[in-house]
mmCIF file of C-alpha atoms in Angstrom:
data_model
loop_
_atom_site.group_PDB
_atom_site.id
_atom_site.type_symbol
_atom_site.label_atom_id
_atom_site.label_comp_id
_atom_site.label_asym_id
_atom_site.label_seq_id
_atom_site.Cartn_x
_atom_site.Cartn_y
_atom_site.Cartn_z
ATOM 1 C CA MET A 1 0.000 0.000 0.000
ATOM 2 C CA SER A 2 1.375 3.398 -0.991
ATOM 3 C CA VAL A 3 -0.402 5.289 1.801
ATOM 4 C CA ARG A 4 1.474 6.043 5.034
ATOM 5 C CA VAL A 5 0.506 8.003 8.146
ATOM 6 C CA SER A 6 2.647 9.704 10.787
ATOM 7 C CA THR A 7 1.668 11.765 13.828
ATOM 8 C CA LEU A 8 3.944 14.475 15.206
ATOM 9 C CA ASP A 9 4.363 15.063 18.935
ATOM 10 C CA SER A 10 2.176 18.147 18.537
ATOM 11 C CA GLY A 11 -0.738 15.977 17.372
ATOM 12 C CA LEU A 12 -0.494 17.044 13.727
ATOM 13 C CA ARG A 13 -1.256 14.088 11.460
ATOM 14 C CA ILE A 14 0.510 13.594 8.147
ATOM 15 C CA VAL A 15 -0.634 11.251 5.385
ATOM 16 C CA THR A 16 1.005 10.558 2.035
ATOM 17 C CA ASP A 17 0.020 8.566 -1.011
ATOM 18 C CA THR A 18 3.123 7.932 -3.090
ATOM 19 C CA LEU A 19 2.819 7.556 -6.846
ATOM 20 C CA ASP A 20 6.265 7.573 -8.424
ATOM 21 C CA THR A 21 5.013 7.318 -12.021
ATOM 22 C CA VAL A 22 3.940 10.987 -12.135
ATOM 23 C CA GLU A 23 5.870 14.253 -12.206
ATOM 24 C CA SER A 24 3.612 16.240 -9.877
ATOM 25 C CA VAL A 25 2.783 16.490 -6.185
ATOM 26 C CA SER A 26 -0.381 17.699 -4.495
ATOM 27 C CA VAL A 27 -0.156 19.029 -0.957
ATOM 28 C CA GLY A 28 -2.896 20.273 1.322
ATOM 29 C CA ALA A 29 -4.012 20.991 4.864
ATOM 30 C CA TRP A 30 -7.472 19.800 5.853
ATOM 31 C CA VAL A 31 -8.773 21.537 8.964
ATOM 32 C CA ASP A 32 -11.451 19.940 11.125
ATOM 33 C CA ALA A 33 -13.464 23.167 11.212
ATOM 34 C CA GLY A 34 -16.349 24.173 8.998
ATOM 35 C CA THR A 35 -19.784 25.735 9.004
ATOM 36 C CA ARG A 36 -21.236 23.452 11.667
ATOM 37 C CA HIS A 37 -18.532 24.516 14.131
ATOM 38 C CA GLU A 38 -19.457 28.205 13.921
ATOM 39 C CA PRO A 39 -21.579 29.975 16.545
ATOM 40 C CA ALA A 40 -24.683 31.523 14.967
ATOM 41 C CA GLU A 41 -23.339 35.066 15.323
ATOM 42 C CA ILE A 42 -20.305 34.306 13.146
ATOM 43 C CA ASN A 43 -21.894 31.987 10.568
ATOM 44 C CA GLY A 44 -19.748 32.251 7.428
ATOM 45 C CA ILE A 45 -16.470 32.915 9.246
ATOM 46 C CA SER A 46 -14.863 29.655 8.040
ATOM 47 C CA HIS A 47 -15.515 30.649 4.442
ATOM 48 C CA MET A 48 -14.208 34.184 4.928
ATOM 49 C CA LEU A 49 -11.092 32.804 6.591
ATOM 50 C CA GLU A 50 -10.530 30.526 3.603
ATOM 51 C CA HIS A 51 -10.659 33.586 1.342
ATOM 52 C CA MET A 52 -8.361 35.661 3.545
ATOM 53 C CA ALA A 53 -5.672 33.011 3.949
ATOM 54 C CA PHE A 54 -4.198 33.827 0.539
ATOM 55 C CA LYS A 55 -4.314 37.594 1.073
ATOM 56 C CA GLY A 56 -0.921 38.054 2.654
ATOM 57 C CA THR A 57 1.337 36.801 5.447
ATOM 58 C CA LYS A 58 4.172 38.302 7.474
ATOM 59 C CA ARG A 59 6.568 37.207 4.716
ATOM 60 C CA ARG A 60 4.462 37.453 1.573
ATOM 61 C CA THR A 61 1.908 39.816 0.092
ATOM 62 C CA ALA A 62 -1.103 38.395 -1.733
ATOM 63 C CA PHE A 63 0.711 39.165 -4.987
ATOM 64 C CA ASP A 64 3.880 37.420 -3.775
ATOM 65 C CA ILE A 65 1.906 34.255 -3.054
ATOM 66 C CA ALA A 66 0.384 34.246 -6.541
ATOM 67 C CA VAL A 67 3.716 35.000 -8.253
ATOM 68 C CA GLU A 68 5.742 32.380 -6.359
ATOM 69 C CA ILE A 69 3.234 29.687 -7.232
ATOM 70 C CA GLU A 70 2.849 30.645 -10.871
ATOM 71 C CA ASN A 71 6.614 31.128 -11.344
ATOM 72 C CA VAL A 72 6.895 27.349 -11.061
ATOM 73 C CA GLY A 73 3.698 26.594 -12.987
ATOM 74 C CA GLY A 74 1.770 25.521 -9.909
ATOM 75 C CA HIS A 75 -1.645 26.459 -8.606
ATOM 76 C CA VAL A 76 -3.367 26.755 -5.229
ATOM 77 C CA ASN A 77 -6.973 26.656 -4.151
ATOM 78 C CA ALA A 78 -9.191 26.182 -1.111
ATOM 79 C CA TYR A 79 -12.752 25.310 -0.168
ATOM 80 C CA THR A 80 -15.041 25.339 2.837
ATOM 81 C CA SER A 81 -17.567 22.618 3.635
ATOM 82 C CA ARG A 82 -19.932 22.043 6.522
ATOM 83 C CA GLU A 83 -17.337 20.027 8.443
ATOM 84 C CA ASN A 84 -13.893 21.108 7.255
ATOM 85 C CA THR A 85 -11.833 23.678 5.397
ATOM 86 C CA ALA A 86 -9.095 22.738 2.936
ATOM 87 C CA TYR A 87 -6.094 24.608 1.520
ATOM 88 C CA PHE A 88 -4.110 22.834 -1.188
ATOM 89 C CA ALA A 89 -1.523 23.256 -3.914
ATOM 90 C CA LYS A 90 -0.312 21.264 -6.909
ATOM 91 C CA MET A 91 3.188 21.623 -8.336
ATOM 92 C CA LEU A 92 5.964 19.675 -10.010
ATOM 93 C CA LYS A 93 7.722 17.228 -7.713
ATOM 94 C CA GLU A 94 10.883 19.361 -7.402
ATOM 95 C CA ASP A 95 8.796 22.246 -6.019
ATOM 96 C CA LEU A 96 7.406 20.258 -3.087
ATOM 97 C CA PRO A 97 9.281 22.372 -0.467
ATOM 98 C CA LEU A 98 7.704 25.533 -1.870
ATOM 99 C CA ALA A 99 4.214 24.023 -1.735
ATOM 100 C CA VAL A 100 4.702 23.011 1.901
ATOM 101 C CA ASP A 101 6.158 26.401 2.812
ATOM 102 C CA ILE A 102 3.263 28.359 1.296
ATOM 103 C CA ILE A 103 0.543 26.222 2.900
ATOM 104 C CA ALA A 104 2.301 26.433 6.277
ATOM 105 C CA ASP A 105 2.813 30.181 5.894
ATOM 106 C CA ILE A 106 -0.823 31.033 5.166
ATOM 107 C CA LEU A 107 -2.074 28.900 8.073
ATOM 108 C CA GLN A 108 0.361 30.315 10.634
ATOM 109 C CA HIS A 109 1.348 33.826 9.575
ATOM 110 C CA SER A 110 -1.639 35.395 7.817
ATOM 111 C CA VAL A 111 -1.901 39.097 8.685
ATOM 112 C CA MET A 112 -5.529 39.746 7.693
ATOM 113 C CA ASP A 113 -4.620 43.140 6.261
ATOM 114 C CA HIS A 114 -7.458 45.634 6.740
ATOM 115 C CA GLU A 115 -7.570 46.776 3.096
ATOM 116 C CA GLU A 116 -7.432 43.202 1.826
ATOM 117 C CA LEU A 117 -10.210 42.286 4.261
ATOM 118 C CA GLU A 118 -12.481 45.031 2.962
ATOM 119 C CA ARG A 119 -11.827 44.003 -0.645
ATOM 120 C CA GLU A 120 -12.477 40.341 0.080
ATOM 121 C CA ARG A 121 -15.590 41.193 2.077
ATOM 122 C CA ALA A 122 -16.958 42.874 -1.049
ATOM 123 C CA VAL A 123 -16.081 39.773 -3.104
ATOM 124 C CA ILE A 124 -17.905 37.461 -0.663
ATOM 125 C CA LEU A 125 -20.957 39.726 -0.600
ATOM 126 C CA GLN A 126 -21.058 39.430 -4.403
ATOM 127 C CA GLU A 127 -20.719 35.649 -4.058
ATOM 128 C CA ILE A 128 -23.738 35.589 -1.718
ATOM 129 C CA LEU A 129 -25.757 37.682 -4.177
ATOM 130 C CA GLN A 130 -24.726 35.406 -7.035
ATOM 131 C CA ALA A 131 -25.834 32.322 -5.100
ATOM 132 C CA HIS A 132 -29.173 33.959 -4.361
ATOM 133 C CA ASP A 133 -29.602 34.774 -8.057
ATOM 134 C CA THR A 134 -28.888 31.152 -9.033
ATOM 135 C CA PRO A 135 -32.043 29.198 -8.142
ATOM 136 C CA ASP A 136 -30.584 25.735 -8.686
ATOM 137 C CA ASP A 137 -27.851 26.722 -6.219
ATOM 138 C CA ILE A 138 -29.723 28.595 -3.488
ATOM 139 C CA VAL A 139 -32.425 25.907 -3.311
ATOM 140 C CA PHE A 140 -29.825 23.610 -1.732
ATOM 141 C CA ASP A 141 -29.226 26.148 1.052
ATOM 142 C CA TYR A 142 -32.975 26.358 1.639
ATOM 143 C CA PHE A 143 -33.156 22.563 1.649
ATOM 144 C CA GLN A 144 -30.359 22.217 4.210
ATOM 145 C CA ARG A 145 -31.893 24.866 6.466
ATOM 146 C CA THR A 146 -35.281 23.126 6.310
ATOM 147 C CA ALA A 147 -33.824 19.684 6.986
ATOM 148 C CA PHE A 148 -31.748 20.947 9.941
ATOM 149 C CA PRO A 149 -33.587 24.027 11.249
ATOM 150 C CA ASN A 150 -32.114 26.353 13.884
ATOM 151 C CA GLN A 151 -28.813 24.497 14.147
ATOM 152 C CA PRO A 152 -25.290 24.798 12.699
ATOM 153 C CA ALA A 153 -25.758 21.899 10.250
ATOM 154 C CA GLY A 154 -28.498 23.869 8.518
ATOM 155 C CA ARG A 155 -26.745 27.211 8.159
ATOM 156 C CA PRO A 156 -25.312 28.414 4.817
ATOM 157 C CA ILE A 157 -21.593 27.974 4.202
ATOM 158 C CA LEU A 158 -21.321 31.533 2.862
ATOM 159 C CA GLY A 159 -23.114 33.047 5.854
ATOM 160 C CA THR A 160 -25.413 36.039 5.381
ATOM 161 C CA SER A 161 -24.652 39.497 4.050
ATOM 162 C CA ASP A 162 -25.302 41.149 7.422
ATOM 163 C CA LEU A 163 -22.995 38.758 9.254
ATOM 164 C CA VAL A 164 -20.215 38.991 6.664
ATOM 165 C CA LYS A 165 -20.344 42.779 6.951
ATOM 166 C CA SER A 166 -19.731 42.474 10.704
ATOM 167 C CA PHE A 167 -16.568 40.317 10.707
ATOM 168 C CA GLY A 168 -13.392 42.113 11.715
ATOM 169 C CA ARG A 169 -9.745 41.050 11.924
ATOM 170 C CA LYS A 170 -10.082 40.062 15.599
ATOM 171 C CA THR A 171 -13.038 37.768 14.822
ATOM 172 C CA LEU A 172 -10.993 35.999 12.158
ATOM 173 C CA PHE A 173 -7.903 35.639 14.355
ATOM 174 C CA ASP A 174 -9.946 34.424 17.345
ATOM 175 C CA TYR A 175 -11.710 31.772 15.265
ATOM 176 C CA MET A 176 -8.451 30.651 13.669
ATOM 177 C CA HIS A 177 -6.678 30.493 17.032
ATOM 178 C CA LYS A 178 -9.462 28.359 18.506
ATOM 179 C CA ASN A 179 -9.861 25.910 15.622
ATOM 180 C CA TYR A 180 -6.548 25.687 13.732
ATOM 181 C CA SER A 181 -4.546 23.622 16.224
ATOM 182 C CA PRO A 182 -2.194 20.740 15.303
ATOM 183 C CA SER A 183 -4.634 18.043 16.429
ATOM 184 C CA SER A 184 -7.343 19.599 14.226
ATOM 185 C CA ILE A 185 -5.250 19.567 11.049
ATOM 186 C CA ILE A 186 -4.254 16.836 8.637
ATOM 187 C CA VAL A 187 -1.519 17.592 6.134
ATOM 188 C CA ALA A 188 -1.707 15.355 3.088
ATOM 189 C CA GLY A 189 0.591 14.814 0.146
ATOM 190 C CA ALA A 190 0.136 12.706 -2.971
ATOM 191 C CA GLY A 191 2.259 12.067 -6.017
ATOM 192 C CA ASN A 192 5.981 11.686 -6.558
ATOM 193 C CA LEU A 193 7.241 12.209 -3.019
ATOM 194 C CA ASP A 194 8.997 10.353 -0.195
ATOM 195 C CA HIS A 195 7.016 10.012 3.019
ATOM 196 C CA ASP A 196 9.907 10.447 5.441
ATOM 197 C CA ARG A 197 11.218 13.513 3.623
ATOM 198 C CA PHE A 198 7.679 14.943 3.524
ATOM 199 C CA VAL A 199 7.333 14.458 7.291
ATOM 200 C CA GLU A 200 10.616 16.320 7.830
ATOM 201 C CA LEU A 201 9.379 19.237 5.725
ATOM 202 C CA ILE A 202 6.065 19.387 7.593
ATOM 203 C CA GLN A 203 7.699 19.142 11.017
ATOM 204 C CA ALA A 204 9.984 22.067 10.207
ATOM 205 C CA ALA A 205 7.275 24.209 8.608
ATOM 206 C CA PHE A 206 4.294 23.651 10.934
ATOM 207 C CA CYS A 207 5.820 24.633 14.251
ATOM 208 C CA GLU A 208 3.780 27.733 15.208
ATOM 209 C CA LEU A 209 0.222 26.479 15.345
ATOM 210 C CA PRO A 210 -1.819 27.385 18.462
ATOM 211 C CA SER A 211 -2.687 24.973 21.244
ATOM 212 C CA ARG A 212 -6.042 23.217 21.001
ATOM 213 C CA HIS A 213 -9.007 24.840 22.706
ATOM 214 C CA PRO A 214 -12.008 22.831 23.896
ATOM 215 C CA ARG A 215 -14.862 22.830 21.385
ATOM 216 C CA ASN A 216 -18.384 21.482 21.572
ATOM 217 C CA THR A 217 -19.938 20.421 18.283
ATOM 218 C CA GLU A 218 -23.713 20.593 18.291
ATOM 219 C CA PRO A 219 -25.231 17.351 16.979
ATOM 220 C CA ALA A 220 -26.925 17.443 13.588
ATOM 221 C CA LEU A 221 -30.570 16.573 14.217
ATOM 222 C CA TYR A 222 -32.591 15.987 11.068
ATOM 223 C CA HIS A 223 -36.095 17.436 11.268
ATOM 224 C CA GLY A 224 -37.574 17.962 7.800
ATOM 225 C CA GLY A 225 -40.258 20.385 6.697
ATOM 226 C CA ASP A 226 -41.417 22.607 3.856
ATOM 227 C CA PHE A 227 -39.945 25.732 2.230
ATOM 228 C CA ARG A 228 -41.187 27.468 -0.918
ATOM 229 C CA GLU A 229 -40.072 30.723 -2.486
ATOM 230 C CA ALA A 230 -42.184 32.088 -5.311
ATOM 231 C CA ARG A 231 -40.080 33.650 -8.073
ATOM 232 C CA ASP A 232 -40.844 34.732 -11.612
ATOM 233 C CA LEU A 233 -38.822 31.977 -13.308
ATOM 234 C CA GLU A 234 -39.363 29.603 -16.197
ATOM 235 C CA GLN A 235 -38.730 26.540 -14.028
ATOM 236 C CA VAL A 236 -39.478 25.221 -10.568
ATOM 237 C CA HIS A 237 -36.269 24.113 -8.884
ATOM 238 C CA LEU A 238 -37.442 21.353 -6.571
ATOM 239 C CA LEU A 239 -35.683 19.324 -3.882
ATOM 240 C CA MET A 240 -37.367 16.429 -2.133
ATOM 241 C CA GLY A 241 -35.375 14.851 0.668
ATOM 242 C CA LEU A 242 -35.342 12.370 3.510
ATOM 243 C CA GLU A 243 -33.089 11.660 6.459
ATOM 244 C CA GLY A 244 -29.882 10.098 5.135
ATOM 245 C CA VAL A 245 -26.936 8.314 6.713
ATOM 246 C CA ALA A 246 -23.710 9.355 8.414
ATOM 247 C CA TYR A 247 -20.304 8.433 7.002
ATOM 248 C CA THR A 248 -19.893 5.685 9.597
ATOM 249 C CA ASP A 249 -23.424 4.308 9.295
ATOM 250 C CA PRO A 250 -23.573 0.586 8.358
ATOM 251 C CA ASP A 251 -25.877 1.586 5.473
ATOM 252 C CA PHE A 252 -23.413 4.098 3.985
ATOM 253 C CA TYR A 253 -22.487 1.937 0.995
ATOM 254 C CA ALA A 254 -26.077 0.817 0.456
ATOM 255 C CA ALA A 255 -27.092 4.499 0.333
ATOM 256 C CA SER A 256 -24.413 5.223 -2.265
ATOM 257 C CA ILE A 257 -25.621 2.362 -4.440
ATOM 258 C CA TYR A 258 -29.253 3.326 -3.974
ATOM 259 C CA SER A 259 -28.589 6.928 -4.998
ATOM 260 C CA THR A 260 -26.765 5.714 -8.104
ATOM 261 C CA LEU A 261 -29.464 3.332 -9.308
ATOM 262 C CA LEU A 262 -32.304 5.705 -8.433
ATOM 263 C CA GLY A 263 -30.969 8.870 -10.029
ATOM 264 C CA GLY A 264 -27.236 8.678 -10.613
ATOM 265 C CA GLY A 265 -26.978 8.455 -14.383
ATOM 266 C CA MET A 266 -28.767 8.232 -17.707
ATOM 267 C CA SER A 267 -29.772 4.612 -17.073
ATOM 268 C CA SER A 268 -31.138 5.378 -13.592
ATOM 269 C CA ARG A 269 -34.792 4.927 -12.699
ATOM 270 C CA LEU A 270 -35.568 8.616 -12.330
ATOM 271 C CA PHE A 271 -33.777 9.738 -15.488
ATOM 272 C CA GLN A 272 -35.461 7.063 -17.568
ATOM 273 C CA GLU A 273 -38.948 7.418 -16.113
ATOM 274 C CA VAL A 274 -39.160 11.193 -15.615
ATOM 275 C CA ARG A 275 -37.063 12.572 -18.473
ATOM 276 C CA GLU A 276 -36.744 9.921 -21.159
ATOM 277 C CA LYS A 277 -40.224 8.367 -21.057
ATOM 278 C CA ARG A 278 -42.271 11.396 -20.008
ATOM 279 C CA GLY A 279 -40.171 14.450 -20.938
ATOM 280 C CA LEU A 280 -41.115 16.222 -17.715
ATOM 281 C CA VAL A 281 -37.704 17.647 -16.805
ATOM 282 C CA TYR A 282 -34.420 18.748 -18.247
ATOM 283 C CA SER A 283 -32.450 17.803 -15.127
ATOM 284 C CA ILE A 284 -33.173 15.210 -12.449
ATOM 285 C CA TYR A 285 -30.850 13.332 -10.127
ATOM 286 C CA SER A 286 -30.600 11.907 -6.630
ATOM 287 C CA PHE A 287 -27.837 12.327 -4.067
ATOM 288 C CA SER A 288 -26.714 10.927 -0.736
ATOM 289 C CA SER A 289 -24.906 13.532 1.376
ATOM 290 C CA SER A 290 -23.308 12.486 4.661
ATOM 291 C CA LEU A 291 -22.029 14.233 7.785
ATOM 292 C CA ALA A 292 -20.124 12.741 10.704
ATOM 293 C CA ASP A 293 -23.357 12.077 12.595
ATOM 294 C CA SER A 294 -26.232 12.467 10.112
ATOM 295 C CA GLY A 295 -27.038 13.003 6.471
ATOM 296 C CA VAL A 296 -29.658 13.681 3.830
ATOM 297 C CA PHE A 297 -30.894 11.754 0.833
ATOM 298 C CA GLY A 298 -32.475 13.885 -1.842
ATOM 299 C CA VAL A 299 -33.839 14.211 -5.349
ATOM 300 C CA TYR A 300 -33.418 17.399 -7.383
ATOM 301 C CA ALA A 301 -35.619 18.222 -10.371
ATOM 302 C CA GLY A 302 -35.768 21.285 -12.617
ATOM 303 C CA THR A 303 -39.169 21.331 -14.258
ATOM 304 C CA GLY A 304 -41.917 23.583 -15.625
ATOM 305 C CA ALA A 305 -44.589 25.280 -13.556
ATOM 306 C CA ARG A 306 -47.276 22.872 -14.812
ATOM 307 C CA GLU A 307 -45.076 19.801 -15.160
ATOM 308 C CA VAL A 308 -44.256 19.824 -11.450
ATOM 309 C CA GLU A 309 -47.753 18.443 -10.835
ATOM 310 C CA ASP A 310 -46.757 15.287 -12.716
ATOM 311 C CA VAL A 311 -43.123 15.070 -11.575
ATOM 312 C CA ILE A 312 -43.860 14.655 -7.870
ATOM 313 C CA PRO A 313 -46.153 11.609 -8.203
ATOM 314 C CA VAL A 314 -43.643 9.867 -10.475
ATOM 315 C CA VAL A 315 -40.722 10.548 -8.123
ATOM 316 C CA CYS A 316 -42.743 9.301 -5.155
ATOM 317 C CA ASP A 317 -43.767 6.183 -7.096
ATOM 318 C CA GLU A 318 -40.143 5.389 -7.916
ATOM 319 C CA LEU A 319 -39.146 5.844 -4.285
ATOM 320 C CA LEU A 320 -41.916 3.493 -3.192
ATOM 321 C CA LYS A 321 -41.142 0.896 -5.892
ATOM 322 C CA SER A 322 -37.596 0.662 -4.582
ATOM 323 C CA THR A 323 -38.913 -0.283 -1.130
ATOM 324 C CA HIS A 324 -40.195 -3.521 -2.678
ATOM 325 C CA SER A 325 -37.673 -4.624 -5.275
ATOM 326 C CA VAL A 326 -34.335 -3.899 -6.916
ATOM 327 C CA SER A 327 -33.110 -5.914 -9.872
ATOM 328 C CA GLU A 328 -29.763 -7.671 -9.978
ATOM 329 C CA GLU A 329 -29.020 -5.898 -13.248
ATOM 330 C CA GLU A 330 -29.429 -2.357 -11.900
ATOM 331 C CA LEU A 331 -27.592 -3.296 -8.701
ATOM 332 C CA GLY A 332 -24.656 -4.528 -10.777
ATOM 333 C CA ARG A 333 -24.707 -1.398 -12.912
ATOM 334 C CA ALA A 334 -24.702 0.862 -9.839
ATOM 335 C CA ARG A 335 -21.824 -1.100 -8.325
ATOM 336 C CA ALA A 336 -19.841 -0.749 -11.539
ATOM 337 C CA GLN A 337 -20.450 3.013 -11.670
ATOM 338 C CA LEU A 338 -19.316 3.512 -8.075
ATOM 339 C CA LYS A 339 -16.226 1.348 -8.439
ATOM 340 C CA ALA A 340 -15.229 3.000 -11.705
ATOM 341 C CA GLY A 341 -15.528 6.423 -10.093
ATOM 342 C CA ILE A 342 -13.359 5.355 -7.157
ATOM 343 C CA LEU A 343 -10.675 3.835 -9.374
ATOM 344 C CA MET A 344 -10.638 6.698 -11.890
ATOM 345 C CA VAL A 345 -9.875 9.345 -9.274
ATOM 346 C CA LEU A 346 -6.723 7.401 -8.402
ATOM 347 C CA GLU A 347 -5.254 8.785 -11.641
ATOM 348 C CA SER A 348 -5.226 12.303 -10.129
ATOM 349 C CA THR A 349 -2.742 13.330 -7.430
ATOM 350 C CA SER A 350 -5.155 16.044 -6.261
ATOM 351 C CA SER A 351 -7.957 13.514 -5.796
ATOM 352 C CA ARG A 352 -5.666 11.051 -4.028
ATOM 353 C CA CYS A 353 -4.470 13.800 -1.705
ATOM 354 C CA GLU A 354 -8.006 14.842 -0.785
ATOM 355 C CA GLN A 355 -9.197 11.269 -0.424
ATOM 356 C CA ALA A 356 -6.414 10.362 2.012
ATOM 357 C CA ALA A 357 -7.034 13.470 4.124
ATOM 358 C CA ARG A 358 -10.808 13.084 4.247
ATOM 359 C CA GLN A 359 -10.619 9.400 5.144
ATOM 360 C CA LEU A 360 -8.268 10.206 8.003
ATOM 361 C CA LEU A 361 -10.642 12.924 9.213
ATOM 362 C CA VAL A 362 -13.749 10.758 8.996
ATOM 363 C CA TYR A 363 -12.520 7.277 9.826
ATOM 364 C CA GLY A 364 -9.259 7.930 11.638
ATOM 365 C CA ARG A 365 -7.365 5.884 9.030
ATOM 366 C CA PRO A 366 -6.881 5.661 5.262
ATOM 367 C CA LEU A 367 -9.181 3.098 3.684
ATOM 368 C CA PRO A 368 -7.493 0.688 1.262
ATOM 369 C CA THR A 369 -9.153 0.742 -2.141
ATOM 370 C CA ASP A 370 -9.687 -3.016 -1.966
ATOM 371 C CA GLU A 371 -11.646 -2.547 1.252
ATOM 372 C CA ILE A 372 -13.913 0.089 -0.299
ATOM 373 C CA VAL A 373 -14.530 -2.082 -3.368
ATOM 374 C CA SER A 374 -15.282 -5.059 -1.111
ATOM 375 C CA ASN A 375 -17.800 -3.011 0.850
ATOM 376 C CA ILE A 376 -19.532 -2.010 -2.380
ATOM 377 C CA ASP A 377 -19.582 -5.606 -3.655
ATOM 378 C CA ALA A 378 -21.019 -6.790 -0.322
ATOM 379 C CA VAL A 379 -24.206 -4.727 -0.702
ATOM 380 C CA THR A 380 -27.149 -6.946 -1.681
ATOM 381 C CA LYS A 381 -30.540 -6.247 -3.208
ATOM 382 C CA GLU A 382 -32.048 -6.840 0.212
ATOM 383 C CA ASP A 383 -29.733 -4.224 1.728
ATOM 384 C CA VAL A 384 -30.819 -1.614 -0.807
ATOM 385 C CA VAL A 385 -34.520 -2.362 -0.334
ATOM 386 C CA ALA A 386 -34.133 -2.151 3.447
ATOM 387 C CA LEU A 387 -32.302 1.159 3.073
ATOM 388 C CA ALA A 388 -35.072 2.525 0.820
ATOM 389 C CA ARG A 389 -37.647 1.567 3.449
ATOM 390 C CA ARG A 390 -35.579 3.238 6.150
ATOM 391 C CA LEU A 391 -35.347 6.462 4.143
ATOM 392 C CA THR A 392 -39.034 6.683 3.203
ATOM 393 C CA ALA A 393 -40.019 6.160 6.849
ATOM 394 C CA SER A 394 -38.363 9.458 7.807
ATOM 395 C CA ASN A 395 -39.806 12.970 7.667
ATOM 396 C CA LEU A 396 -39.953 14.577 4.248
ATOM 397 C CA THR A 397 -38.062 17.776 3.386
ATOM 398 C CA ILE A 398 -39.298 19.965 0.529
ATOM 399 C CA ALA A 399 -37.537 23.045 -0.846
ATOM 400 C CA ALA A 400 -38.708 24.785 -4.007
ATOM 401 C CA VAL A 401 -37.870 28.021 -5.822
ATOM 402 C CA GLY A 402 -39.755 29.394 -8.821
ATOM 403 C CA PRO A 403 -43.390 29.333 -9.965
ATOM 404 C CA VAL A 404 -44.638 27.124 -7.111
ATOM 405 C CA ASP A 405 -48.406 27.654 -7.444
ATOM 406 C CA HIS A 406 -48.985 24.152 -8.841
ATOM 407 C CA LEU A 407 -46.792 22.396 -6.289
ATOM 408 C CA GLU A 408 -48.829 20.063 -4.078
ATOM 409 C CA ASP A 409 -49.007 20.941 -0.406
ATOM 410 C CA TYR A 410 -46.518 19.306 1.943
ATOM 411 C CA ASP A 411 -48.922 16.886 3.610
ATOM 412 C CA ALA A 412 -50.206 15.607 0.267
ATOM 413 C CA ILE A 413 -46.665 14.869 -0.957
ATOM 414 C CA ALA A 414 -45.708 13.221 2.347
ATOM 415 C CA LYS A 415 -48.817 11.029 2.155
ATOM 416 C CA ARG A 416 -47.675 9.705 -1.242
ATOM 417 C CA LEU A 417 -44.692 8.086 0.503
ATOM 418 C CA ASN A 418 -46.827 6.252 3.094
#
């Protein structure tokens, strides 16, 4: 196995996935802090911090960071999720020390310059407005808030305009100091690198992280409910969801297979029945989204104001059919799709880097590919049917944006799943 893990005395964990047939390396720091770890009054701070990290350190200006990376043909990026924040770079193998140095620098020596903060605040406010103006994007925020009301798991990753306007340098530093400790960070590397040498580089570079502060994470408690926003649009953007599974749930792999066969591709039940046979939608798909302690299973459809009347009964029928039977053919096809996706990402150092880090965060260890494939192969038709019954027994979540006048009321839709 090419994956190795080391833990420094500070608690910082390091994972590498060596692939000596490539010329590149991907390096990143995955921080165990995201939207669900934010108090309500600073919702969106993780995302703003992700933006500000590249805006200058004690040794580098924002321009210096960009120039140093692009001088060697590399690139950097970052993202914020509900449970973690990631900062990563990809460069040629000989530039590994530079990649490590830049990631370490932005996480330990960011200055949060006032002028840069005001500029980036304006950028994030535009990002929030853009999300609001994109109905097939904002409907997912409404869905999450409805599924997990009045709790961190339901709050938007971007925060709100009013909150973003209120964040100052001290708020950013305080949040970073509390959450960016060695035991909360995993540094991952993938590609043409040596594990022991990588550990030496990390140990030398990551030596000024703050001590860990106690942190209570509020549990994610799925609730469900109904949200509709009437807009003058050509389509209704509809999400129907149910309580899903956590990453560590025994049904995790069954949920992945179920999502694939129900609405994961052109051969899936929903695509064939709703789009191909009836022409009711342009886009329809299902998804299984997990958290450490909960999750959601959902179906998205973009459809016309009148067509939505016909889409909902068909989607509900397909959900109910799957609680009775699943064919061996579609089970095999879903397995093949999942396994192909897992194996194909192994061709990318960036994907391997992220996979190793996320597995260490979620499971406390890297998962061998053979083990994942075995878990997929072990799922039976009976497992998928039982999972479908489990999902449809939970409370329904509805979120819709657009011309919603012809959308059935919540109770009527919920009754279709009984």
